[in-house]
Amino acid sequence: MIRQGLVDIQRIDPTILVELKYSTRDNFVGVDVYGDLTRAYLQPMAARKLAQASTYLKQQRPDLRLLVYDAARPLSVQQILWDTLKVPLKDKAKYVADPKEGSIHNYGCAVDLTIATAAGKPLDMGTKYDFFGVLAYPPREEEMLKAGKLTPQQVANRRLLRSVMNRAGFSVSTTEWWHFNAISRARAKQTYQIVK
């Protein structure tokens, strides 16, 4: 990844916490698909935006940190995730980009993350990372709140995450509260090479 021009986000901002979920068995695949990859890499532009979001968070809440679950993702891993996800084919692309198209993660321009205490304990966001369902959809939060499926604190935690990421120039996914894009897939394809 370094040879392709990506940077280790903790070299840009050492206060950002990293726990790559695909380097553990705590993910929807249930296996470590990253192996030796335990550092989070992004394109320099995306890493700078993430560092800015981290600064915005610490300005508001000095006791909290960004906790990164996934960043640049090799295309080979994208294929494993696509093949493993057990939802109807018509719904797959809501949660995992088709490897034929490539994910913005595959270009090093997307990040999955949450907010945690300085000690690394994630805040309650109402679902786990990689929860596939409407409870994780940002546009449905008000509905889920009114139905008692999300608490006011869970929604407030998500809003805090979105506010610092949006302010730094990231866009949010409509189906995953944890997923943010530094640029569009079209621009990523035009500007960067895919991470194999």
mmCIF file of N, CA and C in Angstrom, residues 12-13 31 37 40 54 66 73 80 90 102 113 121 147 156 158-159 163 165-166 172 175-177 179 181 190-191 193:
data_model
loop_
_atom_site.group_PDB
_atom_site.id
_atom_site.type_symbol
_atom_site.label_atom_id
_atom_site.label_comp_id
_atom_site.label_asym_id
_atom_site.label_seq_id
_atom_site.Cartn_x
_atom_site.Cartn_y
_atom_site.Cartn_z
ATOM 1 N N ILE A 12 -0.132 10.225 10.350
ATOM 2 C CA ILE A 12 -0.693 11.564 10.132
ATOM 3 C C ILE A 12 -1.280 12.099 11.445
ATOM 4 N N ASP A 13 -1.966 11.226 12.192
ATOM 5 C CA ASP A 13 -2.552 11.604 13.488
ATOM 6 C C ASP A 13 -2.475 10.405 14.430
ATOM 7 N N VAL A 31 -13.873 -14.604 10.124
ATOM 8 C CA VAL A 31 -12.472 -15.020 9.991
ATOM 9 C C VAL A 31 -11.597 -13.793 9.746
ATOM 10 N N LEU A 37 -2.063 -7.557 7.680
ATOM 11 C CA LEU A 37 -2.459 -6.148 7.596
ATOM 12 C C LEU A 37 -3.187 -5.733 8.886
ATOM 13 N N ALA A 40 -3.973 0.885 9.328
ATOM 14 C CA ALA A 40 -4.985 1.474 8.450
ATOM 15 C C ALA A 40 -4.318 2.462 7.493
ATOM 16 N N SER A 54 -10.684 14.220 13.215
ATOM 17 C CA SER A 54 -10.185 13.901 14.553
ATOM 18 C C SER A 54 -9.986 15.177 15.376
ATOM 19 N N LEU A 66 -11.507 9.084 17.458
ATOM 20 C CA LEU A 66 -11.993 8.281 16.344
ATOM 21 C C LEU A 66 -11.363 6.903 16.447
ATOM 22 N N ARG A 73 -8.806 -1.234 1.384
ATOM 23 C CA ARG A 73 -9.089 -2.674 1.387
ATOM 24 C C ARG A 73 -8.659 -3.285 0.051
ATOM 25 N N ILE A 80 -13.778 -11.725 -1.309
ATOM 26 C CA ILE A 80 -14.126 -12.631 -0.197
ATOM 27 C C ILE A 80 -15.386 -12.122 0.506
ATOM 28 N N LYS A 90 -29.948 -9.196 -4.918
ATOM 29 C CA LYS A 90 -30.431 -7.838 -5.206
ATOM 30 C C LYS A 90 -30.086 -6.859 -4.086
ATOM 31 N N GLY A 102 -15.678 -2.430 -7.873
ATOM 32 C CA GLY A 102 -14.711 -1.908 -6.911
ATOM 33 C C GLY A 102 -15.391 -1.016 -5.884
ATOM 34 N N LEU A 113 -15.615 3.660 10.630
ATOM 35 C CA LEU A 113 -15.127 4.034 11.955
ATOM 36 C C LEU A 113 -16.268 4.343 12.906
ATOM 37 N N LYS A 121 -12.776 2.322 24.274
ATOM 38 C CA LYS A 121 -14.100 1.695 24.399
ATOM 39 C C LYS A 121 -15.076 2.402 23.470
ATOM 40 N N ALA A 147 -39.797 4.507 17.269
ATOM 41 C CA ALA A 147 -40.253 3.137 17.503
ATOM 42 C C ALA A 147 -39.588 2.508 18.731
ATOM 43 N N ALA A 156 -27.576 10.431 19.223
ATOM 44 C CA ALA A 156 -26.663 11.558 19.471
ATOM 45 C C ALA A 156 -25.223 11.167 19.163
ATOM 46 N N ARG A 158 -24.208 8.912 16.989
ATOM 47 C CA ARG A 158 -24.089 8.835 15.524
ATOM 48 C C ARG A 158 -24.007 10.232 14.919
ATOM 49 N N ARG A 159 -24.817 11.137 15.443
ATOM 50 C CA ARG A 159 -24.822 12.510 14.910
ATOM 51 C C ARG A 159 -23.483 13.195 15.152
ATOM 52 N N SER A 163 -21.230 14.593 12.219
ATOM 53 C CA SER A 163 -20.936 16.027 12.169
ATOM 54 C C SER A 163 -19.450 16.291 11.957
ATOM 55 N N MET A 165 -17.223 14.170 10.691
ATOM 56 C CA MET A 165 -16.803 13.622 9.392
ATOM 57 C C MET A 165 -17.305 14.499 8.243
ATOM 58 N N ASN A 166 -18.556 14.951 8.313
ATOM 59 C CA ASN A 166 -19.083 15.849 7.272
ATOM 60 C C ASN A 166 -18.307 17.159 7.225
ATOM 61 N N VAL A 172 -21.597 10.542 3.972
ATOM 62 C CA VAL A 172 -22.034 9.371 4.742
ATOM 63 C C VAL A 172 -22.782 8.395 3.844
ATOM 64 N N THR A 175 -26.784 3.445 4.216
ATOM 65 C CA THR A 175 -27.128 2.152 4.822
ATOM 66 C C THR A 175 -26.196 1.732 5.958
ATOM 67 N N GLU A 176 -25.131 2.513 6.208
ATOM 68 C CA GLU A 176 -24.156 2.135 7.239
ATOM 69 C C GLU A 176 -23.704 3.395 7.988
ATOM 70 N N TRP A 177 -24.038 3.493 9.256
ATOM 71 C CA TRP A 177 -23.671 4.683 10.023
ATOM 72 C C TRP A 177 -22.161 4.859 10.139
ATOM 73 N N HIS A 179 -19.776 4.134 7.729
ATOM 74 C CA HIS A 179 -19.040 4.236 6.458
ATOM 75 C C HIS A 179 -19.059 5.660 5.917
ATOM 76 N N ASN A 181 -17.150 8.299 2.832
ATOM 77 C CA ASN A 181 -16.345 8.425 1.614
ATOM 78 C C ASN A 181 -15.672 9.790 1.566
ATOM 79 N N GLN A 190 -11.078 7.754 -11.353
ATOM 80 C CA GLN A 190 -10.346 8.640 -12.258
ATOM 81 C C GLN A 190 -8.968 9.007 -11.703
ATOM 82 N N THR A 191 -8.862 9.073 -10.375
ATOM 83 C CA THR A 191 -7.669 9.641 -9.746
ATOM 84 C C THR A 191 -6.654 8.605 -9.255
ATOM 85 N N GLN A 193 -5.311 4.307 -8.482
ATOM 86 C CA GLN A 193 -5.322 2.903 -8.900
ATOM 87 C C GLN A 193 -5.960 2.061 -7.801
#
